[in-house]
mmCIF file of C-alpha atoms and ligand atoms in Angstrom:
data_model
loop_
_atom_site.group_PDB
_atom_site.id
_atom_site.type_symbol
_atom_site.label_atom_id
_atom_site.label_comp_id
_atom_site.label_asym_id
_atom_site.label_seq_id
_atom_site.Cartn_x
_atom_site.Cartn_y
_atom_site.Cartn_z
ATOM 1 C CA MET A 1340 99.008 82.069 79.859
ATOM 2 C CA ARG A 1341 96.734 83.378 82.669
ATOM 3 C CA ILE A 1342 98.025 86.318 84.493
ATOM 4 C CA ILE A 1343 96.474 87.013 87.787
ATOM 5 C CA LEU A 1344 96.707 90.448 89.296
ATOM 6 C CA TYR A 1345 95.839 90.113 92.956
ATOM 7 C CA GLY A 1346 95.718 92.801 95.758
ATOM 8 C CA PRO A 1347 93.419 94.609 97.971
ATOM 9 C CA PRO A 1348 90.857 97.206 96.686
ATOM 10 C CA GLY A 1349 92.695 100.191 95.476
ATOM 11 C CA SER A 1350 96.038 98.523 94.989
ATOM 12 C CA GLY A 1351 96.257 99.411 91.351
ATOM 13 C CA LYS A 1352 95.401 95.942 89.787
ATOM 14 C CA GLY A 1353 93.219 97.762 87.217
ATOM 15 C CA THR A 1354 95.900 100.246 86.124
ATOM 16 C CA GLN A 1355 98.498 97.503 85.929
ATOM 17 C CA GLY A 1356 96.097 95.367 83.896
ATOM 18 C CA ASP A 1357 95.608 98.324 81.448
ATOM 19 C CA LEU A 1358 99.390 98.749 81.109
ATOM 20 C CA VAL A 1359 99.755 94.931 80.397
ATOM 21 C CA LEU A 1360 97.115 95.309 77.737
ATOM 22 C CA LYS A 1361 98.977 98.170 76.212
ATOM 23 C CA LYS A 1362 102.357 96.463 76.166
ATOM 24 C CA PHE A 1363 101.632 92.755 75.541
ATOM 25 C CA GLY A 1364 98.174 93.142 73.866
ATOM 26 C CA TYR A 1365 96.546 90.603 76.404
ATOM 27 C CA PRO A 1366 92.965 91.544 77.321
ATOM 28 C CA LYS A 1367 92.236 92.581 80.927
ATOM 29 C CA ILE A 1368 89.279 90.948 82.466
ATOM 30 C CA SER A 1369 87.924 92.622 85.586
ATOM 31 C CA THR A 1370 85.098 90.578 87.321
ATOM 32 C CA GLY A 1371 84.140 93.779 89.002
ATOM 33 C CA ASP A 1372 83.610 95.445 85.650
ATOM 34 C CA LEU A 1373 81.743 92.477 84.251
ATOM 35 C CA LEU A 1374 79.472 92.484 87.350
ATOM 36 C CA ARG A 1375 78.946 96.290 87.140
ATOM 37 C CA ARG A 1376 77.850 95.995 83.553
ATOM 38 C CA ALA A 1377 75.566 93.052 84.317
ATOM 39 C CA VAL A 1378 74.046 95.064 87.146
ATOM 40 C CA GLN A 1379 73.703 98.175 84.853
ATOM 41 C CA ASP A 1380 72.078 96.162 82.097
ATOM 42 C CA LYS A 1381 69.804 94.480 84.663
ATOM 43 C CA THR A 1382 70.616 90.949 83.320
ATOM 44 C CA ALA A 1383 69.477 87.920 85.411
ATOM 45 C CA LEU A 1384 73.096 87.576 86.770
ATOM 46 C CA GLY A 1385 73.280 91.279 87.404
ATOM 47 C CA LEU A 1386 70.119 91.240 89.573
ATOM 48 C CA LYS A 1387 71.565 88.438 91.671
ATOM 49 C CA ALA A 1388 74.839 90.366 92.161
ATOM 50 C CA ASP A 1389 73.536 93.781 92.883
ATOM 51 C CA ALA A 1390 72.748 93.505 96.719
ATOM 52 C CA ALA A 1391 76.052 91.911 97.643
ATOM 53 C CA MET A 1392 78.135 94.525 95.698
ATOM 54 C CA ARG A 1393 76.357 97.453 97.390
ATOM 55 C CA LYS A 1394 77.400 96.002 100.738
ATOM 56 C CA GLY A 1395 80.929 95.275 99.746
ATOM 57 C CA LEU A 1396 80.358 91.591 100.007
ATOM 58 C CA LEU A 1397 81.414 88.965 97.580
ATOM 59 C CA VAL A 1398 78.948 87.913 94.827
ATOM 60 C CA SER A 1399 78.282 84.238 94.774
ATOM 61 C CA ASP A 1400 81.000 82.071 93.115
ATOM 62 C CA THR A 1401 78.541 80.635 90.636
ATOM 63 C CA VAL A 1402 77.458 83.944 89.293
ATOM 64 C CA VAL A 1403 81.046 85.198 88.830
ATOM 65 C CA LEU A 1404 82.258 82.022 87.346
ATOM 66 C CA GLU A 1405 79.385 82.037 84.876
ATOM 67 C CA LEU A 1406 80.239 85.597 83.682
ATOM 68 C CA LEU A 1407 83.991 84.850 83.529
ATOM 69 C CA LYS A 1408 83.530 81.490 81.631
ATOM 70 C CA GLU A 1409 81.610 83.367 78.958
ATOM 71 C CA ARG A 1410 84.248 86.083 78.729
ATOM 72 C CA ILE A 1411 87.330 83.782 78.538
ATOM 73 C CA SER A 1412 85.725 81.720 75.827
ATOM 74 C CA LEU A 1413 86.077 84.677 73.403
ATOM 75 C CA PRO A 1414 88.904 84.355 70.793
ATOM 76 C CA ASP A 1415 91.010 87.310 72.168
ATOM 77 C CA CYS A 1416 91.723 85.221 75.354
ATOM 78 C CA ARG A 1417 93.313 82.280 73.381
ATOM 79 C CA THR A 1418 96.935 83.237 73.860
ATOM 80 C CA ALA A 1419 96.761 84.867 77.229
ATOM 81 C CA TYR A 1420 94.599 87.116 79.404
ATOM 82 C CA VAL A 1421 94.896 89.195 82.587
ATOM 83 C CA LEU A 1422 92.634 88.602 85.515
ATOM 84 C CA ASP A 1423 91.830 91.548 87.796
ATOM 85 C CA GLY A 1424 89.696 90.865 90.818
ATOM 86 C CA PHE A 1425 89.466 87.106 90.244
ATOM 87 C CA PRO A 1426 90.090 84.764 92.152
ATOM 88 C CA ARG A 1427 88.871 86.286 95.500
ATOM 89 C CA ASN A 1428 88.841 83.024 97.353
ATOM 90 C CA ILE A 1429 90.381 79.638 97.310
ATOM 91 C CA LYS A 1430 87.192 78.086 95.734
ATOM 92 C CA GLN A 1431 87.464 80.489 92.797
ATOM 93 C CA ALA A 1432 91.213 79.720 92.464
ATOM 94 C CA ARG A 1433 90.536 75.992 92.208
ATOM 95 C CA ALA A 1434 87.593 76.444 89.833
ATOM 96 C CA ILE A 1435 89.650 78.480 87.255
ATOM 97 C CA GLY A 1436 92.439 75.981 87.503
ATOM 98 C CA HIS A 1437 90.140 73.024 86.728
ATOM 99 C CA LEU A 1438 88.342 74.972 83.986
ATOM 100 C CA GLU A 1439 91.483 75.484 81.955
ATOM 101 C CA ALA A 1440 93.857 72.937 83.488
ATOM 102 C CA GLY A 1441 96.702 73.153 81.006
ATOM 103 C CA ARG A 1442 97.138 76.951 80.943
ATOM 104 C CA PRO A 1443 100.325 78.197 82.569
ATOM 105 C CA GLU A 1444 99.599 80.600 85.451
ATOM 106 C CA VAL A 1445 101.435 83.668 86.926
ATOM 107 C CA PHE A 1446 100.114 85.057 89.984
ATOM 108 C CA ILE A 1447 101.216 88.622 90.997
ATOM 109 C CA GLU A 1448 100.312 90.110 94.395
ATOM 110 C CA ILE A 1449 100.390 93.872 94.534
ATOM 111 C CA ARG A 1450 101.141 94.731 98.181
ATOM 112 C CA VAL A 1451 100.025 98.133 99.604
ATOM 113 C CA ASP A 1452 99.386 99.061 103.286
ATOM 114 C CA GLU A 1453 95.834 99.821 104.234
ATOM 115 C CA GLU A 1454 96.240 103.488 105.251
ATOM 116 C CA THR A 1455 97.542 104.285 101.676
ATOM 117 C CA LEU A 1456 94.590 102.359 100.224
ATOM 118 C CA VAL A 1457 91.862 104.041 102.094
ATOM 119 C CA GLY A 1458 93.367 107.417 100.866
ATOM 120 C CA ARG A 1459 93.314 106.185 97.291
ATOM 121 C CA LEU A 1460 89.773 104.762 97.426
ATOM 122 C CA SER A 1461 88.075 107.753 98.942
ATOM 123 C CA ALA A 1462 89.636 110.016 96.279
ATOM 124 C CA ARG A 1463 88.708 107.660 93.371
ATOM 125 C CA ARG A 1464 86.062 108.879 90.914
ATOM 126 C CA ILE A 1465 84.726 106.969 87.869
ATOM 127 C CA CYS A 1466 83.466 108.604 84.683
ATOM 128 C CA SER A 1467 79.764 107.694 84.270
ATOM 129 C CA LYS A 1468 80.138 107.699 80.521
ATOM 130 C CA CYS A 1469 83.435 105.968 79.510
ATOM 131 C CA GLY A 1470 84.450 104.322 82.801
ATOM 132 C CA ALA A 1471 87.871 106.034 83.061
ATOM 133 C CA ILE A 1472 89.336 106.092 86.502
ATOM 134 C CA HIS A 1473 90.273 109.406 88.033
ATOM 135 C CA ASN A 1474 91.794 110.443 91.435
ATOM 136 C CA LEU A 1475 91.033 113.659 93.147
ATOM 137 C CA ALA A 1476 94.280 113.394 95.201
ATOM 138 C CA THR A 1477 96.663 113.206 92.244
ATOM 139 C CA CYS A 1478 94.638 115.359 89.753
ATOM 140 C CA GLU A 1479 96.816 118.190 88.510
ATOM 141 C CA ARG A 1480 94.023 120.652 87.647
ATOM 142 C CA GLY A 1481 92.347 120.887 91.145
ATOM 143 C CA ARG A 1482 89.095 118.875 91.571
ATOM 144 C CA PRO A 1483 87.763 117.860 88.181
ATOM 145 C CA GLU A 1484 83.974 117.772 87.830
ATOM 146 C CA PHE A 1485 84.088 116.154 84.432
ATOM 147 C CA CYS A 1486 86.043 113.480 82.696
ATOM 148 C CA ASP A 1487 88.889 115.035 80.718
ATOM 149 C CA ILE A 1488 88.603 112.281 78.158
ATOM 150 C CA CYS A 1489 84.867 112.375 77.197
ATOM 151 C CA ARG A 1490 83.438 115.147 79.416
ATOM 152 C CA GLY A 1491 81.242 112.761 81.207
ATOM 153 C CA ASP A 1492 80.130 113.320 84.877
ATOM 154 C CA LEU A 1493 82.468 111.832 87.476
ATOM 155 C CA GLU A 1494 80.923 109.620 90.104
ATOM 156 C CA GLN A 1495 81.947 107.952 93.225
ATOM 157 C CA ARG A 1496 81.457 104.177 93.248
ATOM 158 C CA PRO A 1497 78.847 103.284 95.858
ATOM 159 C CA ASP A 1498 81.362 100.793 97.251
ATOM 160 C CA ASP A 1499 84.081 103.338 97.640
ATOM 161 C CA LEU A 1500 82.307 105.017 100.657
ATOM 162 C CA PRO A 1501 84.245 104.729 103.850
ATOM 163 C CA GLU A 1502 81.996 102.189 105.619
ATOM 164 C CA VAL A 1503 81.844 99.899 102.602
ATOM 165 C CA ILE A 1504 85.642 100.169 102.107
ATOM 166 C CA LYS A 1505 86.200 98.693 105.562
ATOM 167 C CA GLU A 1506 83.906 95.742 104.773
ATOM 168 C CA ARG A 1507 85.784 95.161 101.503
ATOM 169 C CA PHE A 1508 89.094 95.008 103.344
ATOM 170 C CA ARG A 1509 87.797 92.554 105.843
ATOM 171 C CA VAL A 1510 86.503 90.339 103.023
ATOM 172 C CA TYR A 1511 89.877 90.629 101.315
ATOM 173 C CA ASN A 1512 91.974 89.800 104.278
ATOM 174 C CA ARG A 1513 89.813 86.772 105.301
ATOM 175 C CA GLU A 1514 90.946 84.663 102.229
ATOM 176 C CA THR A 1515 94.405 86.186 101.293
ATOM 177 C CA GLU A 1516 96.708 83.825 103.116
ATOM 178 C CA LYS A 1517 95.018 80.687 101.672
ATOM 179 C CA VAL A 1518 95.004 82.072 98.154
ATOM 180 C CA ARG A 1519 98.741 83.047 98.464
ATOM 181 C CA GLU A 1520 99.478 79.481 99.724
ATOM 182 C CA PHE A 1521 97.515 78.008 96.797
ATOM 183 C CA TYR A 1522 99.708 79.696 94.191
ATOM 184 C CA ARG A 1523 102.923 79.315 96.127
ATOM 185 C CA SER A 1524 102.379 75.474 96.107
ATOM 186 C CA ARG A 1525 102.020 75.759 92.306
ATOM 187 C CA ASN A 1526 105.221 77.760 91.966
ATOM 188 C CA ALA A 1527 103.231 80.591 90.436
ATOM 189 C CA TYR A 1528 103.529 83.281 93.181
ATOM 190 C CA HIS A 1529 105.204 86.679 92.949
ATOM 191 C CA ALA A 1530 104.861 89.722 95.118
ATOM 192 C CA VAL A 1531 105.316 93.448 93.980
ATOM 193 C CA ASP A 1532 105.483 96.550 96.063
ATOM 194 C CA GLY A 1533 102.406 98.495 94.865
ATOM 195 C CA ARG A 1534 103.358 101.812 96.709
ATOM 196 C CA PRO A 1535 105.563 103.568 94.017
ATOM 197 C CA PRO A 1536 103.989 105.344 90.987
ATOM 198 C CA ALA A 1537 102.207 103.097 88.583
ATOM 199 C CA MET A 1538 104.879 103.083 85.922
ATOM 200 C CA LYS A 1539 107.532 102.087 88.389
ATOM 201 C CA VAL A 1540 105.408 99.126 89.603
ATOM 202 C CA PHE A 1541 104.809 98.144 85.976
ATOM 203 C CA GLU A 1542 108.605 97.747 85.356
ATOM 204 C CA THR A 1543 108.525 94.910 88.023
ATOM 205 C CA VAL A 1544 105.211 93.361 86.700
ATOM 206 C CA SER A 1545 106.433 93.462 83.175
ATOM 207 C CA ALA A 1546 109.764 91.888 84.087
ATOM 208 C CA ILE A 1547 108.032 89.036 85.824
ATOM 209 C CA ILE A 1548 105.733 88.449 82.761
ATOM 210 C CA GLU A 1549 108.722 88.455 80.384
ATOM 211 C CA ARG A 1550 110.575 85.998 82.437
ATOM 212 C CA GLU A 1551 107.537 83.662 82.650
ATOM 213 C CA LEU A 1552 106.891 83.860 78.934
ATOM 214 C CA ALA A 1553 110.539 82.978 78.205
ATOM 215 C CA GLY A 1554 110.239 80.093 80.651
ATOM 216 C CA SER A 1555 107.038 78.668 79.075
ATOM 217 C CA ARG A 1556 108.538 79.037 75.494
ATOM 218 C CA GLU A 1557 111.653 77.159 76.695
ATOM 219 C CA ALA A 1558 109.417 74.456 78.180
ATOM 220 C CA ARG A 1559 107.640 74.091 74.970
ATOM 221 C CA VAL A 1560 110.847 73.736 72.990
ATOM 222 C CA THR A 1561 112.361 71.055 75.297
ATOM 223 C CA ARG A 1562 109.136 69.014 75.412
HETATM 224 P P1 AMP B 817 86.233 95.272 92.226
HETATM 225 O O1 AMP B 817 85.898 96.145 91.041
HETATM 226 O O2 AMP B 817 87.167 94.261 91.851
HETATM 227 O O3 AMP B 817 86.702 96.064 93.430
HETATM 228 O O4 AMP B 817 84.917 94.498 92.650
HETATM 229 C C1 AMP B 817 83.678 95.200 93.075
HETATM 230 C C2 AMP B 817 82.721 94.242 93.728
HETATM 231 O O5 AMP B 817 82.373 93.197 92.822
HETATM 232 C C3 AMP B 817 83.299 93.601 94.882
HETATM 233 O O6 AMP B 817 83.355 94.195 96.150
HETATM 234 C C4 AMP B 817 82.419 92.316 94.932
HETATM 235 O O7 AMP B 817 81.215 92.622 95.413
HETATM 236 C C5 AMP B 817 82.208 92.020 93.380
HETATM 237 N N1 AMP B 817 83.250 91.178 92.842
HETATM 238 C C6 AMP B 817 84.244 91.374 91.962
HETATM 239 N N2 AMP B 817 84.991 90.373 91.633
HETATM 240 C C7 AMP B 817 84.445 89.335 92.377
HETATM 241 C C8 AMP B 817 84.765 87.924 92.523
HETATM 242 N N3 AMP B 817 85.862 87.368 91.864
HETATM 243 N N4 AMP B 817 84.069 87.206 93.391
HETATM 244 C C9 AMP B 817 82.947 87.692 94.028
HETATM 245 N N5 AMP B 817 82.599 88.999 93.997
HETATM 246 C C10 AMP B 817 83.305 89.825 93.143
#
């Protein structure tokens, strides 16, 4: 099964993906993480992606697909995997559909209003050492300077700066309706309210996945 977590920047896709991994054991694949690693390692694909990422623009479909293809060919993706940040447009949605045509798909859109999202993103900090995500707004011990997991320095992602955030929303909104329609037409579309606390959102996400898993098991038995 391919579980697609879809939503605007800051909607909590990454957190929900981590919770799916914890409960179901399916790997979470974030194309943003794959790209950031490639940029950091200065690989050929990373060098191609760097400029677009800094401006909040989409990296070329070819570069992203190449990274993704490599990742989903690993053995841990055989049963199921979760996509976070992919597809970002209709071309990517079609491409992944063609690449693994027989795999059942569940598309979950996490919906949050833009005002809430800008607040979340401007307060987001990433540990430079272990990559853990922290939020200054919800941190219980005042403003942390270091990661409470590994003591690494906390940094703001260059694309979480206000002017870049605006561009990322513009890019997101441009393709959203077409992507929704694509998955609606395949009977794979689900929407979830992403405003409540993460664990509450996960109850709904988890129930959708369980229902779909039961459905695909049933389909296999009756085939
Ligand atoms: P994210 O971590 O998902 O917010 O992604 C950070 C940045 O990586 C985006 O603003 C894009 O520049 C790039 N990116 C991530 N996923 C994709 C994708 N599926 N297609 C194109 N660019 C992507």
